[in-house]
mmCIF file of C-alpha atoms in Angstrom:
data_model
loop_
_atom_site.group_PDB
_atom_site.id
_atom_site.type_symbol
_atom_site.label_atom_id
_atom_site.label_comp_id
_atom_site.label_asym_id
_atom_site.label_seq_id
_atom_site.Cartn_x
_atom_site.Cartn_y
_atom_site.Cartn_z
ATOM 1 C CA UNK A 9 -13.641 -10.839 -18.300
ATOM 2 C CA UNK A 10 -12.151 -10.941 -14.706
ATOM 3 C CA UNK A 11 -10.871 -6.908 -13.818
ATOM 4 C CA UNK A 12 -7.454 -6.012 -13.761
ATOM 5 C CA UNK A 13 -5.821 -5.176 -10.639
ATOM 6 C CA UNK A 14 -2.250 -4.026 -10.036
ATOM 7 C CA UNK A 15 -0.711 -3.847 -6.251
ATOM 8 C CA UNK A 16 2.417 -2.542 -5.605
ATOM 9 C CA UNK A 17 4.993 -4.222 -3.180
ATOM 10 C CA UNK A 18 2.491 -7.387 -4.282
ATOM 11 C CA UNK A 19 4.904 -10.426 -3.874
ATOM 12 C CA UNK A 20 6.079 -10.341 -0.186
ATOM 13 C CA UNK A 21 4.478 -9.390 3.198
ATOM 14 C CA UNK A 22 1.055 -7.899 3.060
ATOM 15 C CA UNK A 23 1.351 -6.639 -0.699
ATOM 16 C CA UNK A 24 1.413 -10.947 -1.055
ATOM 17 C CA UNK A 25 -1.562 -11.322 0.928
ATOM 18 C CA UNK A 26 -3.700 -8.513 -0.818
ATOM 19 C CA UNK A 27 -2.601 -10.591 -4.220
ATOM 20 C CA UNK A 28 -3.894 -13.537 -3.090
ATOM 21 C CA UNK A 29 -7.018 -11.937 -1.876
ATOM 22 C CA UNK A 30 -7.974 -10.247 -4.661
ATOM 23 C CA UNK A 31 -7.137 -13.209 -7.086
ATOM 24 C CA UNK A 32 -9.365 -15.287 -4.807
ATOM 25 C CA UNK A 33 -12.124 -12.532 -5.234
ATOM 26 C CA UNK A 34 -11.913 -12.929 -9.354
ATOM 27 C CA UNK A 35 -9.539 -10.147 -10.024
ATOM 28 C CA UNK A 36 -7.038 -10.753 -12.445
ATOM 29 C CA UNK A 37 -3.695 -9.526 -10.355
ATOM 30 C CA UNK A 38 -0.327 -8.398 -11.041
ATOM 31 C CA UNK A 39 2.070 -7.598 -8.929
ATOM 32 C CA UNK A 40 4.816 -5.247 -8.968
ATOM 33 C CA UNK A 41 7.844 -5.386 -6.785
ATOM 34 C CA UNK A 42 11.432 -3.646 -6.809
ATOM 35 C CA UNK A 43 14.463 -6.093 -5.917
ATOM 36 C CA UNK A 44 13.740 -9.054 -4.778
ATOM 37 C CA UNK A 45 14.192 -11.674 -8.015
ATOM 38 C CA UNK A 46 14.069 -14.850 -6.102
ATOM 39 C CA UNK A 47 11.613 -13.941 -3.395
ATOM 40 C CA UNK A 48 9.468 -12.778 -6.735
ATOM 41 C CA UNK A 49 9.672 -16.043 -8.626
ATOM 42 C CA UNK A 50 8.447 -18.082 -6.031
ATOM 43 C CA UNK A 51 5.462 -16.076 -5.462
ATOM 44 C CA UNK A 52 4.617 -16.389 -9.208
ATOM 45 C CA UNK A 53 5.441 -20.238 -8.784
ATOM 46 C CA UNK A 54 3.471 -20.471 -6.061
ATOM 47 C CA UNK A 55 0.317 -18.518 -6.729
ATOM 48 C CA UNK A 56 0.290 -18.022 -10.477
ATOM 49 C CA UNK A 57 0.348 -13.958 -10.614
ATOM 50 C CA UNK A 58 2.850 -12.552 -12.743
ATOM 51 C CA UNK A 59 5.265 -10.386 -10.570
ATOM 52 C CA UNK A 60 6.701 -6.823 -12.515
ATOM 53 C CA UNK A 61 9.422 -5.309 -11.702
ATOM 54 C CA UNK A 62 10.016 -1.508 -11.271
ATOM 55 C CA UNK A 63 10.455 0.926 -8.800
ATOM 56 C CA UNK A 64 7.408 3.167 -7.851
ATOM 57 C CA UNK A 65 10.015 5.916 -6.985
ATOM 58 C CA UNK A 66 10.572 6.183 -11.152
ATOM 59 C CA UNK A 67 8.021 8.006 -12.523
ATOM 60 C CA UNK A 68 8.859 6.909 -16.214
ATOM 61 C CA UNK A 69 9.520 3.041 -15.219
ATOM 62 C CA UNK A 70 6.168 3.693 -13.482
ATOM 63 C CA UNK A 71 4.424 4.646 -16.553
ATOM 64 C CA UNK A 72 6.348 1.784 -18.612
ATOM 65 C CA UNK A 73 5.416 -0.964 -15.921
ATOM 66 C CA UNK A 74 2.101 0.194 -16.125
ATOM 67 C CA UNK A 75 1.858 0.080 -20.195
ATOM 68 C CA UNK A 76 3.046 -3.674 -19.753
ATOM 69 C CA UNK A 77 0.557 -4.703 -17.626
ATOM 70 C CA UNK A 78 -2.369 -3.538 -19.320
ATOM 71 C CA UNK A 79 -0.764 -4.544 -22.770
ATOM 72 C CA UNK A 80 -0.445 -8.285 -20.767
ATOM 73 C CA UNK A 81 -3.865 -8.081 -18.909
ATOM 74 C CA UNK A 82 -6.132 -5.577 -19.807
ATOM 75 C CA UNK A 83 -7.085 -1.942 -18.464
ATOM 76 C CA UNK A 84 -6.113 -1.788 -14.640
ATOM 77 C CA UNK A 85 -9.163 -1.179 -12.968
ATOM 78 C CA UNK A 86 -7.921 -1.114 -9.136
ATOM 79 C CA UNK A 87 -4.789 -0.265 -8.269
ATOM 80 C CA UNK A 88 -3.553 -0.601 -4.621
ATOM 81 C CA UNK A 89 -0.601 1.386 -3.387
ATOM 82 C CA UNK A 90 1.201 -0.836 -1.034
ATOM 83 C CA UNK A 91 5.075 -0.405 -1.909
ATOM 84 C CA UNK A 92 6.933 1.410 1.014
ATOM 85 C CA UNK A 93 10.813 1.277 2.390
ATOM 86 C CA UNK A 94 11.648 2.587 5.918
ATOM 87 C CA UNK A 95 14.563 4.107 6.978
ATOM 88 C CA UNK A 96 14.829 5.154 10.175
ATOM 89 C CA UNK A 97 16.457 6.972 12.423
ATOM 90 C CA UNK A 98 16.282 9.939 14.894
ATOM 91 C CA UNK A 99 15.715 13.317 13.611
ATOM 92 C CA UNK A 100 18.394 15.240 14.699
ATOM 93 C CA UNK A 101 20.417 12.306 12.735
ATOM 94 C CA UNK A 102 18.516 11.668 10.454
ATOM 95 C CA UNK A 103 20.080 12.401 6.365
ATOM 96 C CA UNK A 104 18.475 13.698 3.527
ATOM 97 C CA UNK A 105 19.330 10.818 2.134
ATOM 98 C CA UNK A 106 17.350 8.659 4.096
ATOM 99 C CA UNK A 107 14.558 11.321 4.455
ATOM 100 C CA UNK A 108 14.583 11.440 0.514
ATOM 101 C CA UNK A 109 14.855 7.238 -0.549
ATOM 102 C CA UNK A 110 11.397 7.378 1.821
ATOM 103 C CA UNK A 111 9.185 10.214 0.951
ATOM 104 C CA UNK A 112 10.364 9.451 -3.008
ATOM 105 C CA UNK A 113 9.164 5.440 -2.341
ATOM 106 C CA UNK A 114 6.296 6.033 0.522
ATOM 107 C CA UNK A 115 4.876 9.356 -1.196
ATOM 108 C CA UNK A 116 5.830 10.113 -4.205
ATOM 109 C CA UNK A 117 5.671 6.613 -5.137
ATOM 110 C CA UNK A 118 1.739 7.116 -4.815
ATOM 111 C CA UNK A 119 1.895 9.861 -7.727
ATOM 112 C CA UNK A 120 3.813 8.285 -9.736
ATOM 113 C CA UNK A 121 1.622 4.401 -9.733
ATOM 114 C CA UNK A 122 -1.785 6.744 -9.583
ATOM 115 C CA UNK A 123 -1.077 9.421 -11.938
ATOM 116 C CA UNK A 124 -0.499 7.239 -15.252
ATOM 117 C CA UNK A 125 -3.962 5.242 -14.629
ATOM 118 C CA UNK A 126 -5.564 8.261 -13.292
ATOM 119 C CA UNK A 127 -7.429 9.367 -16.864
ATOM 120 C CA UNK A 128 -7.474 5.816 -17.920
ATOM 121 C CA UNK A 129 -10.188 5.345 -15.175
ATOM 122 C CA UNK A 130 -12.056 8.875 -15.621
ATOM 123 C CA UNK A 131 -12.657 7.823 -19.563
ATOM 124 C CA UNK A 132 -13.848 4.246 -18.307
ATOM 125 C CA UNK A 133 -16.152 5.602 -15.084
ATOM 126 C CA UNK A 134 -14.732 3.438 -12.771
ATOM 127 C CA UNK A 135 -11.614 2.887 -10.328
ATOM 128 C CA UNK A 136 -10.753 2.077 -7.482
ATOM 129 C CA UNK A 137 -7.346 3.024 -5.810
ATOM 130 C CA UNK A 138 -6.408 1.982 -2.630
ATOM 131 C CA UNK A 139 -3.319 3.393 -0.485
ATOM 132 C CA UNK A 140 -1.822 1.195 2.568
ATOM 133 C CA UNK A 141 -0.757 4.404 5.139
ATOM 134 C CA UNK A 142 -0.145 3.446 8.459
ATOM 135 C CA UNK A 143 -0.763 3.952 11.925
ATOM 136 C CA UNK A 144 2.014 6.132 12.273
ATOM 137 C CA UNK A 145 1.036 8.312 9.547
ATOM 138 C CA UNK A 146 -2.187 9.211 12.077
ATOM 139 C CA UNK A 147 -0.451 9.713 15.174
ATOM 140 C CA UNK A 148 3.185 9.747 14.413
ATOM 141 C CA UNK A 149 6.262 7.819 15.430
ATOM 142 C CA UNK A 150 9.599 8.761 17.069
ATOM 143 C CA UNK A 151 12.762 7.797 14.825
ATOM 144 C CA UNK A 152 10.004 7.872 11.800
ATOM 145 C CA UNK A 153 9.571 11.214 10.714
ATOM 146 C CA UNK A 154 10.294 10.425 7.272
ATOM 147 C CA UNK A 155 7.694 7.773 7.320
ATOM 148 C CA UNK A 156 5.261 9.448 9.295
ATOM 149 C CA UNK A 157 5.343 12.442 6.972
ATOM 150 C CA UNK A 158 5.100 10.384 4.097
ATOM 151 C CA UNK A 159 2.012 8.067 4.936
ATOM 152 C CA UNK A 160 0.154 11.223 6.632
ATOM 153 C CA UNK A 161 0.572 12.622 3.122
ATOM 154 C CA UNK A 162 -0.898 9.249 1.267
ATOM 155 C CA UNK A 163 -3.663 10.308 3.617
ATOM 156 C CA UNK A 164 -3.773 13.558 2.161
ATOM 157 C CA UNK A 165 -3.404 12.454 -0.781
ATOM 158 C CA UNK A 166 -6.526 10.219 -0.479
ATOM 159 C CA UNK A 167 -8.668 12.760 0.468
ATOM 160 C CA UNK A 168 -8.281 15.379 -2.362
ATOM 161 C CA UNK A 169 -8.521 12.229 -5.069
ATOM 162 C CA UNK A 170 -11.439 11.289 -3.414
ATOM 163 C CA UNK A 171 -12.763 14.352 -4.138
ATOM 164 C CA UNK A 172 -11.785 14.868 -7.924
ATOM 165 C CA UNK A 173 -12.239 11.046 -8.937
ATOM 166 C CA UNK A 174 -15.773 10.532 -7.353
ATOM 167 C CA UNK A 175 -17.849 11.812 -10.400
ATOM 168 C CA UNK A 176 -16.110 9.869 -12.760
ATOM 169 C CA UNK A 177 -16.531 6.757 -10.558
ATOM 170 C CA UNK A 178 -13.415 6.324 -9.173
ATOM 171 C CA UNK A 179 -13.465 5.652 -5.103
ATOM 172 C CA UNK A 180 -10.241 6.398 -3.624
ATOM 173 C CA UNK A 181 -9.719 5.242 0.497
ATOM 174 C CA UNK A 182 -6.360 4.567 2.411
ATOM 175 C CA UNK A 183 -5.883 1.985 5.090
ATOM 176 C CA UNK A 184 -3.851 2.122 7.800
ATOM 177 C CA UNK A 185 -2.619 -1.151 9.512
ATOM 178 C CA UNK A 186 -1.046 -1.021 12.830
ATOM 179 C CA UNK A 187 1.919 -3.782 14.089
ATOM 180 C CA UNK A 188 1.125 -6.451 11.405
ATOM 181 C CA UNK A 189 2.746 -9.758 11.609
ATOM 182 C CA UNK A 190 4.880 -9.938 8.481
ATOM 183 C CA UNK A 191 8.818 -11.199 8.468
ATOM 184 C CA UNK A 192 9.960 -7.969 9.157
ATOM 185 C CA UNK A 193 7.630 -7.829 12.481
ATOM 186 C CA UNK A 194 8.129 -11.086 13.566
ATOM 187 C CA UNK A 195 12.126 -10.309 13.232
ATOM 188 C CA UNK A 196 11.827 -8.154 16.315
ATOM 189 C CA UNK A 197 13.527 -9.246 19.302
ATOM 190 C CA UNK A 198 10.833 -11.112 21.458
ATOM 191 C CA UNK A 199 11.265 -9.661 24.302
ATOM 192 C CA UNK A 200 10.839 -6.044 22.903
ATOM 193 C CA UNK A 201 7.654 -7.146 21.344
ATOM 194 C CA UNK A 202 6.225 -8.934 24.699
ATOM 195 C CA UNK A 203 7.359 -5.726 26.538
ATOM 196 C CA UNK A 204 7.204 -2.988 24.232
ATOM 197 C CA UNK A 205 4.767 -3.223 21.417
ATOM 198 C CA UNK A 206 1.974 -5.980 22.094
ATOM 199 C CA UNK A 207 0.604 -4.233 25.267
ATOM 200 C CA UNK A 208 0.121 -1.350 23.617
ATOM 201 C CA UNK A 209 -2.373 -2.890 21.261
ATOM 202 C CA UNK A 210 -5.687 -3.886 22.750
ATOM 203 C CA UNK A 211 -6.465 -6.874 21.258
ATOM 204 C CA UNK A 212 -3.271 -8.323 22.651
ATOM 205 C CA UNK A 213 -1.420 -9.846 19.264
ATOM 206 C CA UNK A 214 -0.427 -8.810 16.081
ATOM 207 C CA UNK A 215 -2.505 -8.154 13.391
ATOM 208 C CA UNK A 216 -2.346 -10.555 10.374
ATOM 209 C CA UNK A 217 -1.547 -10.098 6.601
ATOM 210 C CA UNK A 218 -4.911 -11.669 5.304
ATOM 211 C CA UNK A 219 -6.975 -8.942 7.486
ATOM 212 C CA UNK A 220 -5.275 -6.064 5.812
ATOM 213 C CA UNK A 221 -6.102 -7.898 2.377
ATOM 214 C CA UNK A 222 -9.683 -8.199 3.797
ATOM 215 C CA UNK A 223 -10.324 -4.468 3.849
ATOM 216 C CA UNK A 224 -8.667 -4.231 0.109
ATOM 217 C CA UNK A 225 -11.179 -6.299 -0.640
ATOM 218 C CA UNK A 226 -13.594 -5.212 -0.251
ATOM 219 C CA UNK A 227 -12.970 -1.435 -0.962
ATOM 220 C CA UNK A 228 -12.385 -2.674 -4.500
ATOM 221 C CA UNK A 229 -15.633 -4.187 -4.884
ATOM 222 C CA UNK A 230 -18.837 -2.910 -5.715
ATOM 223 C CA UNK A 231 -19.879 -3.273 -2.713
ATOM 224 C CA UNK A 232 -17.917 -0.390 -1.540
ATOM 225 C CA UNK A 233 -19.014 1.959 -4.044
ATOM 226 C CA UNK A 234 -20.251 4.679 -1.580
ATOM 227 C CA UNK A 235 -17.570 4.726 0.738
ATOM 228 C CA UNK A 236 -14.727 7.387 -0.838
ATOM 229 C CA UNK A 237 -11.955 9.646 0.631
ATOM 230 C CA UNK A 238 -12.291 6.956 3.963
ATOM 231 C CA UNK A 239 -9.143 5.665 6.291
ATOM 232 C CA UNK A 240 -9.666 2.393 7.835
ATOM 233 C CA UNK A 241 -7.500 2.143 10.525
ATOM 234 C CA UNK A 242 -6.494 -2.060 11.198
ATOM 235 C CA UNK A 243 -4.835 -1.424 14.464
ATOM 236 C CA UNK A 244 -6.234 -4.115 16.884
ATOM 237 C CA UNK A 245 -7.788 -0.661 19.181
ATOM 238 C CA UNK A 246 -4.190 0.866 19.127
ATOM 239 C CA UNK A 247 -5.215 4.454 17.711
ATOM 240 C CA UNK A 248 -8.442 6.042 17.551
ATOM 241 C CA UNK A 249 -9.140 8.878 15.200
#
């Protein structure tokens, strides 16, 4: 029997492409999304993987959407943390509203998905959770602080589970795309992304869905069972760390 794996934000944008990867790979996938109904749907039309809908910012629908899946599909054996909202905004105007909606999605939202499979995977020996950061979780981003806080934190995050999980089997690694050409990329004006964002990246285009699903990938297979507590960054040469 195919293992079970569960990615948040799975039915649009990159969270699409990792579903599709990882169903290619063998996995059976589900995929978990907040609000969008229709966009949802058609991914399930299209691809066959049944889309769930919660928000990761709940820890009880969390732990309810969780119980669902595995009563569907079996014990999740890799979970990857992809769900994440922006909302942006210089500092000094910046609300605690917005600052909350992002660290409660971006961060939190990474307890609250990891926590309920956590002991699931220490009885079984094996895991593997994966946490999309971001570039500007390494180096930071004017008008994101609430992002940048929260995605530096998945990395933190990552770090101290890779610590407790790896005796029990469990690797746990973050990846951190740079400008990735989803909808909400390719929305930019043109001109601000010939001017303003592509020459900053050395490899002189956008990154690519399917590449970030690449990495999840293989950090979920066996293959990757040494590597633990690692960041990939997918940046195209844009940040080193």
């Amino acid at each position: 029997m195919s293992k079970v794996a569960l990615v948040t934000g799975g039915t649009r944008g990159i969270g699409a492409a990792i579903s599709i990867a990882l169903k290619a790979a063998g996995y059976t996938v589900a995929a978990n999304y907040a609000g969008n109904d229709d966009a949802a749907a058609a991914f399930t039309a299209e691809t066959g993987i049944k889309a769930y809908k919660w928000s990761v910012a709940d820890y009880q629908a969390c732990a309810d959407g969780i119980a669902k899946v595995e009563a569907d599909l079996g014990e999740i054996s890799v979970l990857v943390n992809n769900a994440g909202i922006t909302r942006d905004g210089m500092f000094h105007k910046m609300t605690p509203e917005k600052w909350n909606e992002v660290i409660n999605t971006n961060l939190n939202g990474v307890f609250n998905m990891t926590h309920p499979i956590w002991s699931g995977m220490r009885n079984r020996k094996f895991g593997r959770v994966i946490n999309i950061s971001s570039i500007n979780g390494q180096k930071g981003q004017a008008g994101q602080a609430n992002y940048s806080a929260a995605k530096a934190g998945d990395i933190g995050l990552t770090r101290a589970l890779a610590q407790e999980g790896a005796r029990a089997g469990i690797t746990v690694n973050a990846i951190c795309p740079g400008y990735i050409g989803t909808e909400m990329v390719k929305a930019i004006d043109e001109d601000v992304l010939n001017k303003h964002i592509l020459p900053l990246i050395p490899v002189g285009r956008l990154g690519e869905p399917d590449e970030i699903a690449r990495c999840v990938v293989f950090l979920a297979s066996d293959d990757a069972g040494f590597i633990t507590g690692s960041t990939i960054s997918a940046n195209g040469g844009q940040y080193f760390t």
